[in-house]
Backbone as ProteinMPNN parsed JSONL, in Angstrom:
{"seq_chain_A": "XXXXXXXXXXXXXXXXXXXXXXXXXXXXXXXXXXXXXXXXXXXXXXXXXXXXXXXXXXXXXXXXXXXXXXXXXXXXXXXXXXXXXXXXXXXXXXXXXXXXXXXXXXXXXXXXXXXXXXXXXXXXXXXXXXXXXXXXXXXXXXXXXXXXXXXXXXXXXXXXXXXXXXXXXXXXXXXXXXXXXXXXXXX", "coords_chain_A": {"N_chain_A": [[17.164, 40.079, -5.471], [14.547, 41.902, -4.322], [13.544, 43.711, -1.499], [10.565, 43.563, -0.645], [9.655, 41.853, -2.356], [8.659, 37.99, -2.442], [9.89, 35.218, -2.814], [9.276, 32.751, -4.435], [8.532, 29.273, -5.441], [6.373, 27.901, -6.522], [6.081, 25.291, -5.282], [4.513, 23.051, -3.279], [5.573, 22.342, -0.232], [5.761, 19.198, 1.619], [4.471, 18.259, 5.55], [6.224, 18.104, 8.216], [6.984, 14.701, 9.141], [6.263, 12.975, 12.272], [7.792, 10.741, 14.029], [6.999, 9.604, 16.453], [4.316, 9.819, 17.581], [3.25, 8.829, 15.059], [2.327, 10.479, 13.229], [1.83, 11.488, 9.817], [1.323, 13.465, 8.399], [0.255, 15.785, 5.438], [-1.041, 14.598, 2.384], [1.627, 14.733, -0.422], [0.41, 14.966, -3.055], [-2.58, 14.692, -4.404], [-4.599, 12.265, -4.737], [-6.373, 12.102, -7.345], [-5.316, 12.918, -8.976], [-3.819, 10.185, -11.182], [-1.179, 8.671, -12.282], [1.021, 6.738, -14.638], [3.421, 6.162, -13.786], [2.877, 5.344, -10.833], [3.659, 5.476, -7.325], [3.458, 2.456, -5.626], [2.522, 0.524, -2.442], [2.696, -2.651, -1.546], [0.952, -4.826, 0.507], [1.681, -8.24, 1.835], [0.246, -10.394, 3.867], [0.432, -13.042, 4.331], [2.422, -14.355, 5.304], [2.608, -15.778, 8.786], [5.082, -15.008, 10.526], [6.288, -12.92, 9.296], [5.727, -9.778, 7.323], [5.409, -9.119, 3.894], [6.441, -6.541, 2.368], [5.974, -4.628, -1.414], [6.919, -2.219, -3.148], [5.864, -0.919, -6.139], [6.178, 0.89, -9.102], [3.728, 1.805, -10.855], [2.284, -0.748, -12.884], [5.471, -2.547, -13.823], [7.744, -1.25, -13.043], [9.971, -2.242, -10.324], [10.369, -0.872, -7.257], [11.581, -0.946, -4.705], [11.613, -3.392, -1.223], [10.138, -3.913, 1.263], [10.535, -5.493, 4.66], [8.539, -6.309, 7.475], [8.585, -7.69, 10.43], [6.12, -9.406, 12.155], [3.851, -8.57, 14.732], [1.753, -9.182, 17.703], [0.859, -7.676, 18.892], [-1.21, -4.904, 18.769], [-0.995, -4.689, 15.419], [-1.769, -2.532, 13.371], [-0.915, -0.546, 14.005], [1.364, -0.506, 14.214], [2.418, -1.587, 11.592], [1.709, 0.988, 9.982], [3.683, 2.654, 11.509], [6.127, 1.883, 10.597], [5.599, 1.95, 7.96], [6.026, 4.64, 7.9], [8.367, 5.307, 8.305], [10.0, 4.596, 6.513], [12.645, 5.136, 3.593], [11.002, 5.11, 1.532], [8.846, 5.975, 1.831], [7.722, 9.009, 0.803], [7.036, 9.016, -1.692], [5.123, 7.164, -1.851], [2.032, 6.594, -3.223], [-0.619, 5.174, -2.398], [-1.91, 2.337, -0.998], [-1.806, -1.091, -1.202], [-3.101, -4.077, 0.31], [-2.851, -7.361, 0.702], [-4.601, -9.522, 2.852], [-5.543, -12.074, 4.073], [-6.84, -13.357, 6.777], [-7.58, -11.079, 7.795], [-6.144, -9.408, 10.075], [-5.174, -7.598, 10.026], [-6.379, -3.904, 10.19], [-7.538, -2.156, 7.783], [-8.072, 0.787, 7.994], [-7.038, 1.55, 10.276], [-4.913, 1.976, 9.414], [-5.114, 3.61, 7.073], [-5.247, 6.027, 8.228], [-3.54, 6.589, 9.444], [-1.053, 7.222, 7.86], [-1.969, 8.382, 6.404], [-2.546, 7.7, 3.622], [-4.105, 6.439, 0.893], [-6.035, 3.296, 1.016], [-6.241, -0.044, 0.293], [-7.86, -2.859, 0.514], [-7.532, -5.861, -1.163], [-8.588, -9.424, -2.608], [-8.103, -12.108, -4.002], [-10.412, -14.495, -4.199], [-13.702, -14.577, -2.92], [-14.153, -13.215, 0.295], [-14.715, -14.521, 3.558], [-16.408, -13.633, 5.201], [-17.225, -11.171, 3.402], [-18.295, -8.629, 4.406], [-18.67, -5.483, 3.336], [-17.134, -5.35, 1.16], [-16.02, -5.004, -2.245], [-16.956, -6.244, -5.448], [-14.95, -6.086, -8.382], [-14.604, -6.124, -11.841], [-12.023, -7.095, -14.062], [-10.499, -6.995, -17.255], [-8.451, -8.995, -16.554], [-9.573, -10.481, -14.957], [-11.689, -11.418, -11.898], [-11.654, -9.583, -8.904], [-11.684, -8.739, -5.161], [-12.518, -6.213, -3.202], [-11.689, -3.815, -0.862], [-12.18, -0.751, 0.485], [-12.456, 2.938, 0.384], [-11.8, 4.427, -1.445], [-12.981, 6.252, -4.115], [-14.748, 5.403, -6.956], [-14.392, 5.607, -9.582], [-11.629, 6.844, -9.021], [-9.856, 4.29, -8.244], [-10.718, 2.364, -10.147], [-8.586, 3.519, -11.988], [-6.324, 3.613, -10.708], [-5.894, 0.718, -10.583], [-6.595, -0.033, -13.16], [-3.536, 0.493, -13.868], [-1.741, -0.432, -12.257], [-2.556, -3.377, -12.915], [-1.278, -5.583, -14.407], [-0.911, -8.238, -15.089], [-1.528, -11.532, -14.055], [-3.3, -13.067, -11.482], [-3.45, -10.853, -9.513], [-3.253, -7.69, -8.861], [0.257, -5.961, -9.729], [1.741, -4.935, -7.388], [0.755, -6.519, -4.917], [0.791, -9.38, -6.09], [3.913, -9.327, -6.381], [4.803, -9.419, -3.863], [3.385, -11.378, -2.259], [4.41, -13.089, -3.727], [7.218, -13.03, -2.642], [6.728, -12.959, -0.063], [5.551, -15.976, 0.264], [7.997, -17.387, -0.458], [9.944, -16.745, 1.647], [8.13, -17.436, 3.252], [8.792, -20.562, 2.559], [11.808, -20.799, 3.059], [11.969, -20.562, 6.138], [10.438, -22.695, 6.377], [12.063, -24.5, 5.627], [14.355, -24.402, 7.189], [14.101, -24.594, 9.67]], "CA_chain_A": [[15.725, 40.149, -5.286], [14.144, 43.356, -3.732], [13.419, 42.998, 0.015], [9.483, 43.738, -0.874], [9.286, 40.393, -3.028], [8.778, 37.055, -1.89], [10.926, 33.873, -3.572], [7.983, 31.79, -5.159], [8.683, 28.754, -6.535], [5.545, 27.043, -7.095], [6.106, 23.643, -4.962], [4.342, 22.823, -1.87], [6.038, 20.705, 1.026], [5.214, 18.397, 3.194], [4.327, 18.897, 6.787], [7.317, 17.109, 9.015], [6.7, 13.371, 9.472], [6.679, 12.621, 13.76], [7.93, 9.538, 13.864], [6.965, 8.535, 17.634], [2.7, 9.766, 16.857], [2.859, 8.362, 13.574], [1.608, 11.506, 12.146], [2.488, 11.379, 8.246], [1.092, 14.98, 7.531], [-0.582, 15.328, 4.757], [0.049, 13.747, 1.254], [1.887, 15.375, -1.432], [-0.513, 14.989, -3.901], [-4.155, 14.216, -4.174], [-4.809, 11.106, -5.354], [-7.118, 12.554, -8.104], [-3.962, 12.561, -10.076], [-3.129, 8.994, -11.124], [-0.071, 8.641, -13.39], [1.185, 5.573, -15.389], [3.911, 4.892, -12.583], [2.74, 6.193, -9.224], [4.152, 4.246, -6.632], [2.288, 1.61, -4.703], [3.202, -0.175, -1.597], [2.143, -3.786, -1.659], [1.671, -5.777, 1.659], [1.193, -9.236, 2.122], [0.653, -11.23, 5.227], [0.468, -14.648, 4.256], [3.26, -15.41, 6.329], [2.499, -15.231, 9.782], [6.116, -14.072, 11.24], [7.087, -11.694, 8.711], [4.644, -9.482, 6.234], [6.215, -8.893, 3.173], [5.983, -5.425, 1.59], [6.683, -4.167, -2.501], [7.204, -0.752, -3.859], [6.311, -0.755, -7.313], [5.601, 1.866, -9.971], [2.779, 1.265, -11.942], [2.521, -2.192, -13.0], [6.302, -2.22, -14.382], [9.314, -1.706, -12.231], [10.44, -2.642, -8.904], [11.258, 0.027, -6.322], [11.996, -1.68, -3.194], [11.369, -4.371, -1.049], [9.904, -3.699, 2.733], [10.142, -6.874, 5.584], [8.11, -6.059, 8.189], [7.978, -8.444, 11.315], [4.543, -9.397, 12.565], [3.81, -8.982, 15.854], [0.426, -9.6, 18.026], [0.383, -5.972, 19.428], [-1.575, -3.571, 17.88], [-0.457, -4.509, 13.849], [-2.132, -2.046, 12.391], [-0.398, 0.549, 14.029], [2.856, -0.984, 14.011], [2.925, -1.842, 9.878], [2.128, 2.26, 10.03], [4.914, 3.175, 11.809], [7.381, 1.165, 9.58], [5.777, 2.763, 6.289], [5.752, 5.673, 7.456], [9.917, 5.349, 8.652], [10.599, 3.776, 5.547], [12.502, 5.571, 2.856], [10.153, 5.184, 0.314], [7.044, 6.942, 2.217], [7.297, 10.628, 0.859], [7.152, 8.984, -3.037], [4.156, 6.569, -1.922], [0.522, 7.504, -3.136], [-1.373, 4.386, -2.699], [-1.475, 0.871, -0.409], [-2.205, -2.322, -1.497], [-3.368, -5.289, 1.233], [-3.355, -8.92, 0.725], [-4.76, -10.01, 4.471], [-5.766, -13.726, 4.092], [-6.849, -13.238, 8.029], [-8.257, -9.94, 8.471], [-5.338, -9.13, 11.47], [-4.918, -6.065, 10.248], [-7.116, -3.023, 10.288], [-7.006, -1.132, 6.977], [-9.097, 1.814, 8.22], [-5.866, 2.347, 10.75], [-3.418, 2.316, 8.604], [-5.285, 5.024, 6.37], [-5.865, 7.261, 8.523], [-2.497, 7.151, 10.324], [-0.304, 6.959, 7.115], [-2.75, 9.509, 4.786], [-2.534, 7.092, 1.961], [-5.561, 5.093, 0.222], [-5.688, 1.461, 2.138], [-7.156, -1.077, -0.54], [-7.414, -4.777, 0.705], [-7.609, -7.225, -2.128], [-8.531, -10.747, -2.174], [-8.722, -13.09, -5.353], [-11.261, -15.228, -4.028], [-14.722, -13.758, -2.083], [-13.971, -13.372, 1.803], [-15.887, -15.414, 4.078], [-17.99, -12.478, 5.802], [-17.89, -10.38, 2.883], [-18.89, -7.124, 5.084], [-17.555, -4.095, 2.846], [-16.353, -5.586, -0.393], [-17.369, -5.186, -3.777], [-16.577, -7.213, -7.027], [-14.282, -5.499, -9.722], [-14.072, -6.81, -12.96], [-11.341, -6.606, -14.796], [-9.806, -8.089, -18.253], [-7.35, -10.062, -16.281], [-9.913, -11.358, -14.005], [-12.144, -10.755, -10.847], [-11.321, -9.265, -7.644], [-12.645, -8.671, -4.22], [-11.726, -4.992, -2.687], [-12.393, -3.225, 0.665], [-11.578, 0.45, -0.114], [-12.953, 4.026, 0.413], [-11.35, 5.446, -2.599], [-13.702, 6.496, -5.254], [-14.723, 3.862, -8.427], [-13.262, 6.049, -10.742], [-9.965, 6.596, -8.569], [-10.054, 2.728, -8.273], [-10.27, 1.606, -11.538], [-7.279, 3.981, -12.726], [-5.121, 2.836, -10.194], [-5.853, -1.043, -11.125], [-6.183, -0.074, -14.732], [-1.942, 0.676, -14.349], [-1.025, -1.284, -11.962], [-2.97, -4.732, -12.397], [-1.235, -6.164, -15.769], [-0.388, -9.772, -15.526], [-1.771, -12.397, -13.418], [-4.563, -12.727, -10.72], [-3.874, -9.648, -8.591], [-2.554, -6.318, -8.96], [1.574, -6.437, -9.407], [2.53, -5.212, -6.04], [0.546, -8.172, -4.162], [1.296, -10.414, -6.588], [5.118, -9.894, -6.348], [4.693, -9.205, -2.825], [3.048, -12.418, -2.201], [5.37, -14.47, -4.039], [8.202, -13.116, -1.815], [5.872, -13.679, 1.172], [5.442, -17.681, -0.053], [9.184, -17.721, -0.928], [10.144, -16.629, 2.877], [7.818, -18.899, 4.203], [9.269, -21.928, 2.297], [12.969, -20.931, 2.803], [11.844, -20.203, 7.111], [10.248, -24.06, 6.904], [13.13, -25.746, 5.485], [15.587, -23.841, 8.017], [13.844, -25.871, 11.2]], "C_chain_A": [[15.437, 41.244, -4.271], [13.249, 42.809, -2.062], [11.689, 42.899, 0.23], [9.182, 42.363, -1.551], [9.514, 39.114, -2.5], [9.53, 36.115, -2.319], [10.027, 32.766, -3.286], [8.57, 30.635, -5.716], [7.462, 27.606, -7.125], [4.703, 25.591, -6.039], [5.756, 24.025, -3.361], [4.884, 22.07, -1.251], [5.232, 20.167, 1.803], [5.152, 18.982, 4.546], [5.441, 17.495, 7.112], [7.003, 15.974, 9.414], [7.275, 13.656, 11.362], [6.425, 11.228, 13.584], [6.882, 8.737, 15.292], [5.204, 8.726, 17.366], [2.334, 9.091, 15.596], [2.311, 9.045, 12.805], [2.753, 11.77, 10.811], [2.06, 12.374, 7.688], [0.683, 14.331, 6.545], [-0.187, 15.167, 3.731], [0.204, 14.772, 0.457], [1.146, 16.198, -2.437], [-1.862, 14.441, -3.948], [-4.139, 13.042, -4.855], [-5.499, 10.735, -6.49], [-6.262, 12.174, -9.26], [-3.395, 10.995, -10.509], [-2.126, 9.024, -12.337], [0.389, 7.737, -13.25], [2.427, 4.628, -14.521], [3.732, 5.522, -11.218], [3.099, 4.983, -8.794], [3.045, 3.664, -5.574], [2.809, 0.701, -3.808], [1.715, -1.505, -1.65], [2.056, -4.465, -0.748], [0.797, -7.532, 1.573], [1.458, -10.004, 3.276], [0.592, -12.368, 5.415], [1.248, -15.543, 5.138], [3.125, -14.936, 7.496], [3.654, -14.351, 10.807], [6.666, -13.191, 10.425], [6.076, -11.332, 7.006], [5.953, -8.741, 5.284], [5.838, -7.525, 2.37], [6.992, -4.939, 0.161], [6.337, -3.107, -2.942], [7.465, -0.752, -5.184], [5.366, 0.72, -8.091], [5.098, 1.767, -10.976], [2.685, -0.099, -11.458], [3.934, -2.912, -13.365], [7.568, -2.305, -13.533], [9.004, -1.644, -10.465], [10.893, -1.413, -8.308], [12.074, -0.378, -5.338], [11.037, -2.851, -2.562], [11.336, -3.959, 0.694], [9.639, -5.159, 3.677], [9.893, -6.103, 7.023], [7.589, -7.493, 9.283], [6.96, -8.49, 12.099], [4.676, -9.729, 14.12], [2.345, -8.772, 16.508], [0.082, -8.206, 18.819], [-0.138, -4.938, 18.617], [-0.681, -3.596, 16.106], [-0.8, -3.429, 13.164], [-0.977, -0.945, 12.666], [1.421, 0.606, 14.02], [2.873, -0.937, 12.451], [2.432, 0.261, 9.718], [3.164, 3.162, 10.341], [5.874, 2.734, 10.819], [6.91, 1.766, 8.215], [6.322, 3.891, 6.518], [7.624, 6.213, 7.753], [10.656, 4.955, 7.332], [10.81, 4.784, 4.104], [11.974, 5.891, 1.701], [8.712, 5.873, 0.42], [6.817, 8.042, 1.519], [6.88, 10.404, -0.69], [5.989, 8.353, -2.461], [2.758, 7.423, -2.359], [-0.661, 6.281, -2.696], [-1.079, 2.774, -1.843], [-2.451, -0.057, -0.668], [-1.758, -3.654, -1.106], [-4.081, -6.776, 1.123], [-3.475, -9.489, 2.199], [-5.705, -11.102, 4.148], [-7.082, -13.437, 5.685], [-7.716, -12.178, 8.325], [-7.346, -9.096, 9.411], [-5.274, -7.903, 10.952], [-5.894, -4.744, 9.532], [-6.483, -1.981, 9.112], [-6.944, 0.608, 7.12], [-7.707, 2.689, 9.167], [-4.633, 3.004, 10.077], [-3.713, 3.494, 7.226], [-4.981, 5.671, 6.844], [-4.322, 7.666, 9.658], [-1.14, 7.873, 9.13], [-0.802, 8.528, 5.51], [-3.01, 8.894, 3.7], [-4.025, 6.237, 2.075], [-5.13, 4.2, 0.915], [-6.779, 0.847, 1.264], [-7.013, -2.445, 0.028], [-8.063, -5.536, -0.293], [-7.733, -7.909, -1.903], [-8.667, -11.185, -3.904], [-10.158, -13.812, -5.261], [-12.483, -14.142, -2.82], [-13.976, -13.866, -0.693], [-14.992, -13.863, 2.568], [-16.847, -14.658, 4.382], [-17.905, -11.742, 4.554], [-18.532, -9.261, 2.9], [-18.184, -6.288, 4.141], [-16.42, -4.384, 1.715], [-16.935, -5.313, -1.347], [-16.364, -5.698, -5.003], [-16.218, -6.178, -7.826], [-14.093, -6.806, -10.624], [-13.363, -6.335, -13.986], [-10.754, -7.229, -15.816], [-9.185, -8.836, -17.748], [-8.277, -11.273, -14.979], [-11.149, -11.015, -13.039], [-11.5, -10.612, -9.562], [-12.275, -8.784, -6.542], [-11.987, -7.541, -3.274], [-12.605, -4.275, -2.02], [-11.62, -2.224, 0.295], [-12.892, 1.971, 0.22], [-12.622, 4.911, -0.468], [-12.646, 5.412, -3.64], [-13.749, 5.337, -6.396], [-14.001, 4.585, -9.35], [-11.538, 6.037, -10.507], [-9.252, 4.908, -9.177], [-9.837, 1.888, -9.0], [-9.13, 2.465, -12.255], [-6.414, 3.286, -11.906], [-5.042, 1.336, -10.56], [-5.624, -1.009, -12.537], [-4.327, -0.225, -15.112], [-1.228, -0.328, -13.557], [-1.248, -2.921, -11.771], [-2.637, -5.55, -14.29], [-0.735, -7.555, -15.664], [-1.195, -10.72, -14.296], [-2.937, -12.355, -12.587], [-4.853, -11.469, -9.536], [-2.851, -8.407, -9.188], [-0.65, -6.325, -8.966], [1.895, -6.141, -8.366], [2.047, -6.047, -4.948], [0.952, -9.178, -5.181], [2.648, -10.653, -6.237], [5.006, -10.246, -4.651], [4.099, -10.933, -2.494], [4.076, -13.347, -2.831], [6.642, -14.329, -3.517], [7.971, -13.606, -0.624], [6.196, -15.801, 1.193], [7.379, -17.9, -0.241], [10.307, -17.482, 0.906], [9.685, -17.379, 3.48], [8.459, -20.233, 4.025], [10.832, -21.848, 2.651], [12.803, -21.044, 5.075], [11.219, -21.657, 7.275], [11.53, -24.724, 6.932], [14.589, -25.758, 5.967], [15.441, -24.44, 9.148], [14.306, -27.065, 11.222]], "O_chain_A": [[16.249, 41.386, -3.356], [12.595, 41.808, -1.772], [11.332, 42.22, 1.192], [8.221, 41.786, -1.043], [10.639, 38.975, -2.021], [10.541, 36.571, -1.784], [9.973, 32.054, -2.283], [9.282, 30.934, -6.675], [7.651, 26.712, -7.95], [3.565, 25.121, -5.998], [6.289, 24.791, -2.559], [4.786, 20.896, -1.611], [4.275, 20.551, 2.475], [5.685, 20.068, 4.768], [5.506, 16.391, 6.57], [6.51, 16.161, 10.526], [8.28, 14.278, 11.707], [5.417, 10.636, 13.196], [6.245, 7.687, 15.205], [4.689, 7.705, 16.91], [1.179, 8.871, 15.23], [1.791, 8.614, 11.775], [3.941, 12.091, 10.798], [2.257, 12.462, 6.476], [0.596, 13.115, 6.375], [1.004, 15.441, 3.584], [-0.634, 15.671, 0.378], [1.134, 17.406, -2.674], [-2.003, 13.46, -3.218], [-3.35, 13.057, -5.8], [-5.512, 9.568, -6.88], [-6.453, 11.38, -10.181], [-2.32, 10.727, -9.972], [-2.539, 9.504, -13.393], [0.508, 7.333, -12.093], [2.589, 3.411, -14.426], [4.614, 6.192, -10.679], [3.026, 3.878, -9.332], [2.137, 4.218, -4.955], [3.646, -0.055, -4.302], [0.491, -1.409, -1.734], [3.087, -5.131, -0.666], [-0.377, -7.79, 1.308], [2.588, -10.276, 3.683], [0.675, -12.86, 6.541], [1.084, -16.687, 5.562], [3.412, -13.747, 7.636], [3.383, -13.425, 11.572], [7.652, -12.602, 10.868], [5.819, -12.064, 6.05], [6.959, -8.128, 5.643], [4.801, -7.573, 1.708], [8.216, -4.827, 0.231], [5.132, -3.047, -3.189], [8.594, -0.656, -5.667], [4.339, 1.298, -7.739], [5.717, 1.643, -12.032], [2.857, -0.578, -10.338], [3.771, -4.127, -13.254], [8.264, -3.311, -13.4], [8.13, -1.164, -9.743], [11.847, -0.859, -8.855], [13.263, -0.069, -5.26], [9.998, -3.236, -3.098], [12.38, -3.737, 1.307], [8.654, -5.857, 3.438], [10.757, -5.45, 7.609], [6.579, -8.168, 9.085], [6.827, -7.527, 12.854], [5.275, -10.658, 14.662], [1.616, -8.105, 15.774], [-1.035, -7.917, 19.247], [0.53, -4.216, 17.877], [0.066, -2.699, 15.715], [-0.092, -3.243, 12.174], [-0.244, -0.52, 11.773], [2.289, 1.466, 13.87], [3.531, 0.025, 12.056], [3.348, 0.777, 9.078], [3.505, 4.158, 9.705], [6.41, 3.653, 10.201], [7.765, 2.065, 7.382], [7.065, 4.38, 5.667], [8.032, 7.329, 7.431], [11.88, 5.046, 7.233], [9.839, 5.219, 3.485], [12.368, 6.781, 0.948], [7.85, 6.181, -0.402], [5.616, 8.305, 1.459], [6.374, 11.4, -1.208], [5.247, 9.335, -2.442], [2.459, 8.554, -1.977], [-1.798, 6.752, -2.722], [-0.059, 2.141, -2.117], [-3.656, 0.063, -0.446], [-0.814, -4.314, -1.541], [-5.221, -7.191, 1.328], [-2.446, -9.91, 2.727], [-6.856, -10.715, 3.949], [-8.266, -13.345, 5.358], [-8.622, -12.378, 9.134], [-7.777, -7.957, 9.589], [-5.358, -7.02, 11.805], [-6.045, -4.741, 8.311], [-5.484, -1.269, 9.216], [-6.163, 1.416, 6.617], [-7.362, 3.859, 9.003], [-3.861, 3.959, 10.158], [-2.839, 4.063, 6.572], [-4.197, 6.397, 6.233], [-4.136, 8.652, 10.372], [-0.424, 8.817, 9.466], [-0.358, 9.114, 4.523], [-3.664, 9.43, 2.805], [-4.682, 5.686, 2.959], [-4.01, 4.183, 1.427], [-7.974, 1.107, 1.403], [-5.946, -3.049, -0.075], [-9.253, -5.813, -0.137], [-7.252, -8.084, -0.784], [-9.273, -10.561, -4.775], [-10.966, -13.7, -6.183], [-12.1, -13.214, -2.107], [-13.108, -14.737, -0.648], [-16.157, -13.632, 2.244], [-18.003, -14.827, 3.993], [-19.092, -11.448, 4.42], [-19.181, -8.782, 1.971], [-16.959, -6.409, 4.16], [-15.321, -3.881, 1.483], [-18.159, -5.317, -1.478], [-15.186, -5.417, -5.226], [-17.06, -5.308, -8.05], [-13.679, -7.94, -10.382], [-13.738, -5.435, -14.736], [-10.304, -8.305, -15.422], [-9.127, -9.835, -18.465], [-7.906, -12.298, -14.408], [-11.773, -10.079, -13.539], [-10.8, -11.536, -9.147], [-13.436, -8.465, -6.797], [-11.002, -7.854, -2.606], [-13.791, -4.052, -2.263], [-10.507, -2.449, -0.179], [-14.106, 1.768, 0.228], [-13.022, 6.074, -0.411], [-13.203, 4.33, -3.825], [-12.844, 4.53, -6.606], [-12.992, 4.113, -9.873], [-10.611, 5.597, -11.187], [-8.51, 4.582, -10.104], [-9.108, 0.903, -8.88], [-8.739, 1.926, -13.29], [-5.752, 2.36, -12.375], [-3.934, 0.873, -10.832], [-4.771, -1.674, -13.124], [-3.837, -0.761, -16.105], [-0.291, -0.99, -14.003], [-0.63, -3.651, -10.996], [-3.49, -5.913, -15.1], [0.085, -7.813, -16.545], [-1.379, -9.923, -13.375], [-3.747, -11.509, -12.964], [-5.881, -11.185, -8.921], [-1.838, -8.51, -9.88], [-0.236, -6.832, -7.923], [2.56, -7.057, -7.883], [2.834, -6.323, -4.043], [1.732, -9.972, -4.656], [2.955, -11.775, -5.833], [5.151, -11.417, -4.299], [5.056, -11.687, -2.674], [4.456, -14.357, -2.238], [7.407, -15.269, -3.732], [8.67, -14.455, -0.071], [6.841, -16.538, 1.939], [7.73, -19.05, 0.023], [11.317, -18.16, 1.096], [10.317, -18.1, 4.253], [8.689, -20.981, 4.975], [11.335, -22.967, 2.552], [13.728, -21.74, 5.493], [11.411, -22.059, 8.423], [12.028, -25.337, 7.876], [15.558, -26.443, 5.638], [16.43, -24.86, 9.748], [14.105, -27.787, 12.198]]}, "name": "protein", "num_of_chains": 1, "seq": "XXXXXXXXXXXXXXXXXXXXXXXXXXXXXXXXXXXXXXXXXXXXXXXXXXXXXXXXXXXXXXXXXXXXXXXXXXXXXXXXXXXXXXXXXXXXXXXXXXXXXXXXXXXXXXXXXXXXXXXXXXXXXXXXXXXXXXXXXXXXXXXXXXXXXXXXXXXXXXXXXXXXXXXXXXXXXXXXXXXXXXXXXXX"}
């Protein structure tokens, strides 16, 4: 190659993750883009000593499986740090929050992490500040979100095929409930 020409290949990188700021640079890809398995991190906090997080693609396969211990300091910014350490961050486009509770601040964990922050509920939430009703063939839902309606409904359109919530809270949740019952009957 001639010392005048540059070596192009097309592909943008990432900016360097700092682990100790929690800066996650900015995302890969725009989120504009939704494709049939983008990956989605799933958290659920049902159990109070340990939130259970799933990495799936699409609605469809399993990536991984994140255990994140809950602690009363600053959660939001703690379950940020751990995504954003966690080998599966640089593939993530998308987070999806089952918080029973409220304890944790979605708004932080956007804006530290770069990714969408959806919190789900099956059932209405008691205050109800900043939700709105989706309806979808499999059901209704109750979602706190700043992503776009169109974004919104593609991402649920792929990844919400079986049961009452989206598959990565659903599984996510039933590992959650399956930790809690195996963490009672260990006392």
């Amino acid at each position: 190659m001639s010392q005048g020409r540059k070596h192009h290949t097309g592909q943008q990188l990432r900016e360097a993750r700092r682990i100790g700021a929690f800066t996650a640079g900015k995302m890969t890809r725009p989120v504009g883009t939704i494709k049939k398995e983008i990956r989605i991190l799933g958290l659920d906090t049902c159990n109070p000593m340990l939130t259970t997080g799933v990495i799936v693609r699409g609605g469809a396969y399993l990536d991984g499986v994140l255990s994140i211990p809950s602690s009363r300091n600053d959660v939001s910014r703690t379950f940020a740090k751990r995504i954003i350490e966690s080998a599966y961050f640089p593939e993530l486009r998308a987070i999806m929050v089952h918080v029973p509770d409220d304890q944790l601040d979605p708004t932080v964990v956007e804006r530290l992490t770069k990714l969408p922050t959806m919190v789900i509920s099956k059932d209405k939430p008691n205050d109800g500040r900043g939700y709105q009703c989706f309806q979808g063939d499999l059901g209704r839902l109750w979602l706190k979100t700043r992503l776009e309606s169109t974004t919104l409904k593609k991402i649920l359109s792929v990844s919400w095929t079986t049961g009452k919530l989206p598959e990565p809270l659903r599984v996510a949740h039933l590992l959650a409930k399956l930790k809690a019952q195996n963490q009672t009957l260990m006392r």
